[in-house]
């Protein structure tokens, strides 16, 4: 399965909203969304289901204009999209400015709490942590996990510290033992293989809109899984920098055509204040 095939409709929808709706105080016509997603190979029923689910999850709101239904952002979706925007354009994929700080998180859960243990480990992995030892996880920089731990109801079972490594510590080896570097490197290398040719090719405008949608969705998925380990302690041939250059070059090349297509294809109206 390629990265393109495995992108979920909701992930594509969030990218679409971040591109076309975020910061513009507008709502987009459902028919426009269906049209664009059809060009991305997603059927009308799947698109409508995604819109409905996102309304139910408070990620979208409806706004009726005559016989047409439009969709706009909520506070929740705006926060999600702003976070994605920061992750792509500000934080980036290469951590060159690490100050030597680590966040250490220790936990001790009853043996019978298998589900809670699984949920905590999943959330920690998503937040950039790796398992230093069985009940001791570590992440580069200062990571605030208070909301995550509270949401799981585990505050009484978790202790969090900020730390620096001892002078004799081999940080590079510790990183290799704690994180699956080959898996992460493989994601970056596969991204370059899939997208590098578009640095020199120009598609039709409508295809450029869909390609840019897939490009940004796939890139965000990769960098969100990246714990942003300090680059000076990673292998010399670490592929994140090349992948980021490819992403930015292709995004810039596709953007003028994608803007032309969106102006032609999208029906947008001003967002009214919510009751």
PDB file of C-alpha atoms in Angstrom:
ATOM      1  CA  UNK A   1       0.000   0.000   0.000  1.00  0.00           C
ATOM      2  CA  UNK A   2       1.453   3.383  -0.955  1.00  0.00           C
ATOM      3  CA  UNK A   3       1.325   6.482   1.203  1.00  0.00           C
ATOM      4  CA  UNK A   4      -1.251   7.956  -1.139  1.00  0.00           C
ATOM      5  CA  UNK A   5      -3.612   4.976  -0.936  1.00  0.00           C
ATOM      6  CA  UNK A   6      -3.534   4.827   2.845  1.00  0.00           C
ATOM      7  CA  UNK A   7      -4.435   8.479   3.504  1.00  0.00           C
ATOM      8  CA  UNK A   8      -7.731   8.673   5.372  1.00  0.00           C
ATOM      9  CA  UNK A   9     -10.523  10.951   4.079  1.00  0.00           C
ATOM     10  CA  UNK A  10     -10.600  12.868   7.381  1.00  0.00           C
ATOM     11  CA  UNK A  11      -6.856  13.570   7.154  1.00  0.00           C
ATOM     12  CA  UNK A  12      -7.316  14.869   3.593  1.00  0.00           C
ATOM     13  CA  UNK A  13     -10.324  16.904   4.759  1.00  0.00           C
ATOM     14  CA  UNK A  14      -8.299  18.595   7.491  1.00  0.00           C
ATOM     15  CA  UNK A  15      -5.579  19.479   4.987  1.00  0.00           C
ATOM     16  CA  UNK A  16      -8.208  20.829   2.584  1.00  0.00           C
ATOM     17  CA  UNK A  17      -9.746  22.982   5.331  1.00  0.00           C
ATOM     18  CA  UNK A  18      -6.329  24.218   6.427  1.00  0.00           C
ATOM     19  CA  UNK A  19      -5.556  25.251   2.845  1.00  0.00           C
ATOM     20  CA  UNK A  20      -8.881  26.747   1.834  1.00  0.00           C
ATOM     21  CA  UNK A  21     -10.811  27.828   4.962  1.00  0.00           C
ATOM     22  CA  UNK A  22      -8.414  28.472   7.861  1.00  0.00           C
ATOM     23  CA  UNK A  23      -7.890  32.158   8.581  1.00  0.00           C
ATOM     24  CA  UNK A  24     -10.383  33.340   5.933  1.00  0.00           C
ATOM     25  CA  UNK A  25     -13.599  33.388   8.022  1.00  0.00           C
ATOM     26  CA  UNK A  26     -15.523  31.535   5.304  1.00  0.00           C
ATOM     27  CA  UNK A  27     -17.596  28.374   4.864  1.00  0.00           C
ATOM     28  CA  UNK A  28     -17.280  26.015   1.884  1.00  0.00           C
ATOM     29  CA  UNK A  29     -20.163  24.467  -0.078  1.00  0.00           C
ATOM     30  CA  UNK A  30     -20.511  20.702   0.370  1.00  0.00           C
ATOM     31  CA  UNK A  31     -20.792  20.235  -3.407  1.00  0.00           C
ATOM     32  CA  UNK A  32     -17.382  21.894  -3.857  1.00  0.00           C
ATOM     33  CA  UNK A  33     -15.828  19.517  -1.347  1.00  0.00           C
ATOM     34  CA  UNK A  34     -17.419  16.511  -3.063  1.00  0.00           C
ATOM     35  CA  UNK A  35     -16.088  17.711  -6.433  1.00  0.00           C
ATOM     36  CA  UNK A  36     -12.509  18.157  -5.195  1.00  0.00           C
ATOM     37  CA  UNK A  37     -12.518  14.847  -3.323  1.00  0.00           C
ATOM     38  CA  UNK A  38     -13.895  13.021  -6.368  1.00  0.00           C
ATOM     39  CA  UNK A  39     -10.806  14.245  -8.224  1.00  0.00           C
ATOM     40  CA  UNK A  40      -8.754  12.686  -5.419  1.00  0.00           C
ATOM     41  CA  UNK A  41     -10.513   9.341  -5.955  1.00  0.00           C
ATOM     42  CA  UNK A  42     -12.861   9.582  -2.952  1.00  0.00           C
ATOM     43  CA  UNK A  43     -16.537   8.887  -3.656  1.00  0.00           C
ATOM     44  CA  UNK A  44     -19.439  11.162  -2.775  1.00  0.00           C
ATOM     45  CA  UNK A  45     -20.780   8.887  -0.036  1.00  0.00           C
ATOM     46  CA  UNK A  46     -17.389   8.679   1.708  1.00  0.00           C
ATOM     47  CA  UNK A  47     -17.014  12.464   1.521  1.00  0.00           C
ATOM     48  CA  UNK A  48     -20.505  13.083   2.911  1.00  0.00           C
ATOM     49  CA  UNK A  49     -19.884  10.570   5.715  1.00  0.00           C
ATOM     50  CA  UNK A  50     -16.624  12.309   6.586  1.00  0.00           C
ATOM     51  CA  UNK A  51     -18.346  15.707   6.752  1.00  0.00           C
ATOM     52  CA  UNK A  52     -21.096  14.301   8.995  1.00  0.00           C
ATOM     53  CA  UNK A  53     -18.630  12.579  11.333  1.00  0.00           C
ATOM     54  CA  UNK A  54     -16.599  15.769  11.632  1.00  0.00           C
ATOM     55  CA  UNK A  55     -19.725  17.746  12.528  1.00  0.00           C
ATOM     56  CA  UNK A  56     -20.540  15.148  15.189  1.00  0.00           C
ATOM     57  CA  UNK A  57     -17.004  15.442  16.576  1.00  0.00           C
ATOM     58  CA  UNK A  58     -17.229  19.256  16.725  1.00  0.00           C
ATOM     59  CA  UNK A  59     -14.617  19.620  13.976  1.00  0.00           C
ATOM     60  CA  UNK A  60     -17.057  21.279  11.546  1.00  0.00           C
ATOM     61  CA  UNK A  61     -20.235  23.326  11.748  1.00  0.00           C
ATOM     62  CA  UNK A  62     -23.025  23.618   9.211  1.00  0.00           C
ATOM     63  CA  UNK A  63     -24.301  26.871   7.693  1.00  0.00           C
ATOM     64  CA  UNK A  64     -27.306  26.819   5.372  1.00  0.00           C
ATOM     65  CA  UNK A  65     -27.557  29.353   2.533  1.00  0.00           C
ATOM     66  CA  UNK A  66     -30.844  28.912   0.663  1.00  0.00           C
ATOM     67  CA  UNK A  67     -30.914  25.293  -0.512  1.00  0.00           C
ATOM     68  CA  UNK A  68     -27.159  24.815  -0.163  1.00  0.00           C
ATOM     69  CA  UNK A  69     -25.262  23.510   2.868  1.00  0.00           C
ATOM     70  CA  UNK A  70     -21.889  25.017   3.701  1.00  0.00           C
ATOM     71  CA  UNK A  71     -19.322  23.897   6.263  1.00  0.00           C
ATOM     72  CA  UNK A  72     -17.092  26.041   8.464  1.00  0.00           C
ATOM     73  CA  UNK A  73     -14.536  25.584  11.209  1.00  0.00           C
ATOM     74  CA  UNK A  74     -15.163  25.294  14.928  1.00  0.00           C
ATOM     75  CA  UNK A  75     -12.822  26.423  17.701  1.00  0.00           C
ATOM     76  CA  UNK A  76     -11.682  22.832  18.007  1.00  0.00           C
ATOM     77  CA  UNK A  77     -10.850  22.325  14.325  1.00  0.00           C
ATOM     78  CA  UNK A  78      -9.157  25.724  14.139  1.00  0.00           C
ATOM     79  CA  UNK A  79      -6.868  24.691  17.025  1.00  0.00           C
ATOM     80  CA  UNK A  80      -6.077  21.368  15.304  1.00  0.00           C
ATOM     81  CA  UNK A  81      -5.310  23.121  12.012  1.00  0.00           C
ATOM     82  CA  UNK A  82      -3.173  25.833  13.622  1.00  0.00           C
ATOM     83  CA  UNK A  83      -1.149  23.103  15.325  1.00  0.00           C
ATOM     84  CA  UNK A  84      -0.629  21.327  11.993  1.00  0.00           C
ATOM     85  CA  UNK A  85       0.354  24.626  10.354  1.00  0.00           C
ATOM     86  CA  UNK A  86       2.981  25.232  13.060  1.00  0.00           C
ATOM     87  CA  UNK A  87       4.286  21.678  12.789  1.00  0.00           C
ATOM     88  CA  UNK A  88       4.801  21.981   9.031  1.00  0.00           C
ATOM     89  CA  UNK A  89       6.018  25.546   8.571  1.00  0.00           C
ATOM     90  CA  UNK A  90       7.610  26.552  11.893  1.00  0.00           C
ATOM     91  CA  UNK A  91       8.710  23.507  13.886  1.00  0.00           C
ATOM     92  CA  UNK A  92       9.829  21.592  10.800  1.00  0.00           C
ATOM     93  CA  UNK A  93      11.358  18.131  10.518  1.00  0.00           C
ATOM     94  CA  UNK A  94      14.933  18.850  11.631  1.00  0.00           C
ATOM     95  CA  UNK A  95      15.703  19.684  15.278  1.00  0.00           C
ATOM     96  CA  UNK A  96      18.867  21.811  15.111  1.00  0.00           C
ATOM     97  CA  UNK A  97      18.251  23.885  18.249  1.00  0.00           C
ATOM     98  CA  UNK A  98      17.991  21.322  21.036  1.00  0.00           C
ATOM     99  CA  UNK A  99      19.204  22.690  24.397  1.00  0.00           C
ATOM    100  CA  UNK A 100      20.098  19.334  25.945  1.00  0.00           C
ATOM    101  CA  UNK A 101      16.872  19.010  27.951  1.00  0.00           C
ATOM    102  CA  UNK A 102      14.948  15.735  28.145  1.00  0.00           C
ATOM    103  CA  UNK A 103      11.492  15.060  29.537  1.00  0.00           C
ATOM    104  CA  UNK A 104      11.390  11.866  31.603  1.00  0.00           C
ATOM    105  CA  UNK A 105       8.089  10.215  32.442  1.00  0.00           C
ATOM    106  CA  UNK A 106       7.820   7.293  34.842  1.00  0.00           C
ATOM    107  CA  UNK A 107       4.675   5.283  35.462  1.00  0.00           C
ATOM    108  CA  UNK A 108       3.603   2.324  37.538  1.00  0.00           C
ATOM    109  CA  UNK A 109       0.206   0.789  36.794  1.00  0.00           C
ATOM    110  CA  UNK A 110      -1.497  -2.269  38.322  1.00  0.00           C
ATOM    111  CA  UNK A 111      -0.913  -5.455  36.336  1.00  0.00           C
ATOM    112  CA  UNK A 112      -4.625  -5.705  35.482  1.00  0.00           C
ATOM    113  CA  UNK A 113      -4.681  -2.263  33.785  1.00  0.00           C
ATOM    114  CA  UNK A 114      -3.677  -3.533  30.365  1.00  0.00           C
ATOM    115  CA  UNK A 115      -5.961  -1.172  28.456  1.00  0.00           C
ATOM    116  CA  UNK A 116      -4.762   1.884  30.398  1.00  0.00           C
ATOM    117  CA  UNK A 117      -1.153   0.849  29.850  1.00  0.00           C
ATOM    118  CA  UNK A 118      -1.763   0.440  26.111  1.00  0.00           C
ATOM    119  CA  UNK A 119      -3.525   3.834  25.881  1.00  0.00           C
ATOM    120  CA  UNK A 120      -0.743   5.597  27.778  1.00  0.00           C
ATOM    121  CA  UNK A 121       1.995   4.062  25.641  1.00  0.00           C
ATOM    122  CA  UNK A 122       0.123   4.970  22.446  1.00  0.00           C
ATOM    123  CA  UNK A 123      -0.314   8.590  23.551  1.00  0.00           C
ATOM    124  CA  UNK A 124       3.304   8.850  24.679  1.00  0.00           C
ATOM    125  CA  UNK A 125       4.530   7.530  21.329  1.00  0.00           C
ATOM    126  CA  UNK A 126       2.314  10.080  19.547  1.00  0.00           C
ATOM    127  CA  UNK A 127       3.856  12.819  21.761  1.00  0.00           C
ATOM    128  CA  UNK A 128       7.435  11.938  20.791  1.00  0.00           C
ATOM    129  CA  UNK A 129       8.386   9.666  23.690  1.00  0.00           C
ATOM    130  CA  UNK A 130      10.335   6.438  23.452  1.00  0.00           C
ATOM    131  CA  UNK A 131      10.699   3.655  26.072  1.00  0.00           C
ATOM    132  CA  UNK A 132      14.016   4.108  27.865  1.00  0.00           C
ATOM    133  CA  UNK A 133      13.031   1.219  30.167  1.00  0.00           C
ATOM    134  CA  UNK A 134       9.737  -0.574  30.745  1.00  0.00           C
ATOM    135  CA  UNK A 135       8.092   2.082  32.948  1.00  0.00           C
ATOM    136  CA  UNK A 136      10.383   5.008  32.082  1.00  0.00           C
ATOM    137  CA  UNK A 137       9.870   6.947  28.856  1.00  0.00           C
ATOM    138  CA  UNK A 138      11.885   9.845  27.453  1.00  0.00           C
ATOM    139  CA  UNK A 139      11.387  12.657  24.917  1.00  0.00           C
ATOM    140  CA  UNK A 140      13.704  15.432  23.689  1.00  0.00           C
ATOM    141  CA  UNK A 141      12.983  18.951  24.928  1.00  0.00           C
ATOM    142  CA  UNK A 142      10.275  20.071  27.329  1.00  0.00           C
ATOM    143  CA  UNK A 143       7.054  18.188  26.566  1.00  0.00           C
ATOM    144  CA  UNK A 144       3.909  19.092  28.519  1.00  0.00           C
ATOM    145  CA  UNK A 145       1.997  15.866  29.103  1.00  0.00           C
ATOM    146  CA  UNK A 146      -0.247  17.068  31.934  1.00  0.00           C
ATOM    147  CA  UNK A 147      -3.392  17.263  29.770  1.00  0.00           C
ATOM    148  CA  UNK A 148      -2.676  13.871  28.177  1.00  0.00           C
ATOM    149  CA  UNK A 149      -2.188  12.161  31.545  1.00  0.00           C
ATOM    150  CA  UNK A 150      -5.228  13.861  33.085  1.00  0.00           C
ATOM    151  CA  UNK A 151      -7.437  12.862  30.148  1.00  0.00           C
ATOM    152  CA  UNK A 152      -6.427   9.223  30.659  1.00  0.00           C
ATOM    153  CA  UNK A 153      -7.177   9.538  34.400  1.00  0.00           C
ATOM    154  CA  UNK A 154      -3.624   8.491  35.319  1.00  0.00           C
ATOM    155  CA  UNK A 155      -2.262  11.602  37.067  1.00  0.00           C
ATOM    156  CA  UNK A 156      -1.794   9.717  40.352  1.00  0.00           C
ATOM    157  CA  UNK A 157       0.280   7.012  38.614  1.00  0.00           C
ATOM    158  CA  UNK A 158       2.674   9.177  36.576  1.00  0.00           C
ATOM    159  CA  UNK A 159       5.742  11.252  37.557  1.00  0.00           C
ATOM    160  CA  UNK A 160       7.359  13.738  35.149  1.00  0.00           C
ATOM    161  CA  UNK A 161      10.864  15.251  35.354  1.00  0.00           C
ATOM    162  CA  UNK A 162      13.148  17.479  33.274  1.00  0.00           C
ATOM    163  CA  UNK A 163      16.689  16.132  32.979  1.00  0.00           C
ATOM    164  CA  UNK A 164      20.099  16.453  31.313  1.00  0.00           C
ATOM    165  CA  UNK A 165      22.306  13.497  30.390  1.00  0.00           C
ATOM    166  CA  UNK A 166      25.510  12.847  32.308  1.00  0.00           C
ATOM    167  CA  UNK A 167      28.676  13.981  30.516  1.00  0.00           C
ATOM    168  CA  UNK A 168      29.759  10.409  29.771  1.00  0.00           C
ATOM    169  CA  UNK A 169      26.423   9.333  28.322  1.00  0.00           C
ATOM    170  CA  UNK A 170      26.356   8.117  24.677  1.00  0.00           C
ATOM    171  CA  UNK A 171      23.204   9.904  23.565  1.00  0.00           C
ATOM    172  CA  UNK A 172      23.414   8.602  19.987  1.00  0.00           C
ATOM    173  CA  UNK A 173      23.417   4.999  21.185  1.00  0.00           C
ATOM    174  CA  UNK A 174      20.572   5.693  23.629  1.00  0.00           C
ATOM    175  CA  UNK A 175      18.503   7.142  20.774  1.00  0.00           C
ATOM    176  CA  UNK A 176      19.142   4.082  18.572  1.00  0.00           C
ATOM    177  CA  UNK A 177      18.058   1.760  21.391  1.00  0.00           C
ATOM    178  CA  UNK A 178      14.922   3.760  22.273  1.00  0.00           C
ATOM    179  CA  UNK A 179      13.399   4.760  18.924  1.00  0.00           C
ATOM    180  CA  UNK A 180      12.816   2.864  15.675  1.00  0.00           C
ATOM    181  CA  UNK A 181      15.112   5.069  13.591  1.00  0.00           C
ATOM    182  CA  UNK A 182      15.121   2.768  10.544  1.00  0.00           C
ATOM    183  CA  UNK A 183      11.312   2.919  10.337  1.00  0.00           C
ATOM    184  CA  UNK A 184      11.273   6.723  10.563  1.00  0.00           C
ATOM    185  CA  UNK A 185      14.125   7.098   8.069  1.00  0.00           C
ATOM    186  CA  UNK A 186      12.262   4.768   5.704  1.00  0.00           C
ATOM    187  CA  UNK A 187       9.198   7.026   5.812  1.00  0.00           C
ATOM    188  CA  UNK A 188      11.281  10.056   4.826  1.00  0.00           C
ATOM    189  CA  UNK A 189      13.084   8.163   2.060  1.00  0.00           C
ATOM    190  CA  UNK A 190       9.808   6.833   0.638  1.00  0.00           C
ATOM    191  CA  UNK A 191       8.373  10.370   0.677  1.00  0.00           C
ATOM    192  CA  UNK A 192      11.319  11.635  -1.402  1.00  0.00           C
ATOM    193  CA  UNK A 193      10.940   8.763  -3.890  1.00  0.00           C
ATOM    194  CA  UNK A 194       7.232   9.482  -4.330  1.00  0.00           C
ATOM    195  CA  UNK A 195       7.437  13.251  -4.687  1.00  0.00           C
ATOM    196  CA  UNK A 196      10.850  14.273  -6.001  1.00  0.00           C
ATOM    197  CA  UNK A 197       9.845  14.015  -9.675  1.00  0.00           C
ATOM    198  CA  UNK A 198       7.231  16.758  -9.126  1.00  0.00           C
ATOM    199  CA  UNK A 199      10.005  19.271  -8.420  1.00  0.00           C
ATOM    200  CA  UNK A 200      10.457  19.431 -12.203  1.00  0.00           C
ATOM    201  CA  UNK A 201       7.007  18.489 -13.558  1.00  0.00           C
ATOM    202  CA  UNK A 202       3.893  20.644 -13.900  1.00  0.00           C
ATOM    203  CA  UNK A 203       0.467  18.982 -13.831  1.00  0.00           C
ATOM    204  CA  UNK A 204      -2.868  20.379 -14.947  1.00  0.00           C
ATOM    205  CA  UNK A 205      -4.362  22.904 -12.514  1.00  0.00           C
ATOM    206  CA  UNK A 206      -7.081  20.575 -11.174  1.00  0.00           C
ATOM    207  CA  UNK A 207      -4.541  17.793 -10.654  1.00  0.00           C
ATOM    208  CA  UNK A 208      -2.207  20.263  -8.906  1.00  0.00           C
ATOM    209  CA  UNK A 209      -4.906  20.984  -6.328  1.00  0.00           C
ATOM    210  CA  UNK A 210      -5.315  17.272  -5.558  1.00  0.00           C
ATOM    211  CA  UNK A 211      -1.569  16.616  -5.578  1.00  0.00           C
ATOM    212  CA  UNK A 212      -0.925  19.460  -3.139  1.00  0.00           C
ATOM    213  CA  UNK A 213      -3.678  18.083  -0.906  1.00  0.00           C
ATOM    214  CA  UNK A 214      -2.052  14.648  -0.846  1.00  0.00           C
ATOM    215  CA  UNK A 215       1.457  16.082  -0.502  1.00  0.00           C
ATOM    216  CA  UNK A 216       0.646  18.143   2.609  1.00  0.00           C
ATOM    217  CA  UNK A 217      -1.452  15.383   4.206  1.00  0.00           C
ATOM    218  CA  UNK A 218       1.286  12.804   3.783  1.00  0.00           C
ATOM    219  CA  UNK A 219       4.000  15.185   4.974  1.00  0.00           C
ATOM    220  CA  UNK A 220       2.082  16.145   8.124  1.00  0.00           C
ATOM    221  CA  UNK A 221       1.471  12.479   8.896  1.00  0.00           C
ATOM    222  CA  UNK A 222       5.224  11.796   8.749  1.00  0.00           C
ATOM    223  CA  UNK A 223       6.373  14.794  10.803  1.00  0.00           C
ATOM    224  CA  UNK A 224       3.699  14.178  13.446  1.00  0.00           C
ATOM    225  CA  UNK A 225       5.216  10.723  13.973  1.00  0.00           C
ATOM    226  CA  UNK A 226       8.717  12.171  14.228  1.00  0.00           C
ATOM    227  CA  UNK A 227       9.846  12.725  17.855  1.00  0.00           C
ATOM    228  CA  UNK A 228      12.182  15.486  16.589  1.00  0.00           C
ATOM    229  CA  UNK A 229      15.333  13.943  17.965  1.00  0.00           C
ATOM    230  CA  UNK A 230      18.359  16.284  18.028  1.00  0.00           C
ATOM    231  CA  UNK A 231      19.971  16.094  14.604  1.00  0.00           C
ATOM    232  CA  UNK A 232      23.517  16.219  15.997  1.00  0.00           C
ATOM    233  CA  UNK A 233      22.899  12.825  17.620  1.00  0.00           C
ATOM    234  CA  UNK A 234      21.335  11.200  14.543  1.00  0.00           C
ATOM    235  CA  UNK A 235      23.173   9.342  11.748  1.00  0.00           C
ATOM    236  CA  UNK A 236      25.060  11.616   9.329  1.00  0.00           C
ATOM    237  CA  UNK A 237      22.845  10.546   6.422  1.00  0.00           C
ATOM    238  CA  UNK A 238      19.576  11.259   8.260  1.00  0.00           C
ATOM    239  CA  UNK A 239      17.011  11.822   5.432  1.00  0.00           C
ATOM    240  CA  UNK A 240      14.640  14.327   7.079  1.00  0.00           C
ATOM    241  CA  UNK A 241      16.375  17.407   5.667  1.00  0.00           C
ATOM    242  CA  UNK A 242      16.234  16.153   2.071  1.00  0.00           C
ATOM    243  CA  UNK A 243      12.583  15.148   2.535  1.00  0.00           C
ATOM    244  CA  UNK A 244      11.697  18.594   3.889  1.00  0.00           C
ATOM    245  CA  UNK A 245      13.435  20.273   0.936  1.00  0.00           C
ATOM    246  CA  UNK A 246      11.421  18.073  -1.432  1.00  0.00           C
ATOM    247  CA  UNK A 247       8.177  18.890   0.371  1.00  0.00           C
ATOM    248  CA  UNK A 248       8.761  22.650   0.257  1.00  0.00           C
ATOM    249  CA  UNK A 249       9.926  22.659  -3.377  1.00  0.00           C
ATOM    250  CA  UNK A 250       6.969  20.605  -4.635  1.00  0.00           C
ATOM    251  CA  UNK A 251       4.481  22.577  -2.511  1.00  0.00           C
ATOM    252  CA  UNK A 252       5.805  25.853  -3.951  1.00  0.00           C
ATOM    253  CA  UNK A 253       5.713  24.500  -7.508  1.00  0.00           C
ATOM    254  CA  UNK A 254       2.131  23.232  -7.211  1.00  0.00           C
ATOM    255  CA  UNK A 255       0.691  26.230  -5.331  1.00  0.00           C
ATOM    256  CA  UNK A 256       0.045  28.723  -8.184  1.00  0.00           C
ATOM    257  CA  UNK A 257      -1.852  26.112 -10.210  1.00  0.00           C
ATOM    258  CA  UNK A 258      -3.648  24.817  -7.104  1.00  0.00           C
ATOM    259  CA  UNK A 259      -4.801  28.373  -6.265  1.00  0.00           C
ATOM    260  CA  UNK A 260      -6.154  28.799  -9.788  1.00  0.00           C
ATOM    261  CA  UNK A 261      -8.099  25.554  -9.493  1.00  0.00           C
ATOM    262  CA  UNK A 262      -9.517  26.380  -6.054  1.00  0.00           C
ATOM    263  CA  UNK A 263     -10.724  29.817  -7.203  1.00  0.00           C
ATOM    264  CA  UNK A 264     -12.558  28.114 -10.068  1.00  0.00           C
ATOM    265  CA  UNK A 265     -13.919  25.080  -8.218  1.00  0.00           C
ATOM    266  CA  UNK A 266     -14.802  26.302  -4.725  1.00  0.00           C
ATOM    267  CA  UNK A 267     -18.004  28.062  -3.648  1.00  0.00           C
ATOM    268  CA  UNK A 268     -17.195  29.997  -0.466  1.00  0.00           C
ATOM    269  CA  UNK A 269     -19.439  32.306   1.595  1.00  0.00           C
ATOM    270  CA  UNK A 270     -18.665  34.489   4.636  1.00  0.00           C
ATOM    271  CA  UNK A 271     -19.030  32.641   7.925  1.00  0.00           C
ATOM    272  CA  UNK A 272     -21.889  33.977  10.061  1.00  0.00           C
ATOM    273  CA  UNK A 273     -21.412  34.233  13.846  1.00  0.00           C
ATOM    274  CA  UNK A 274     -22.614  31.076  15.567  1.00  0.00           C
ATOM    275  CA  UNK A 275     -25.704  31.307  17.722  1.00  0.00           C
TER     276      UNK A 275
END
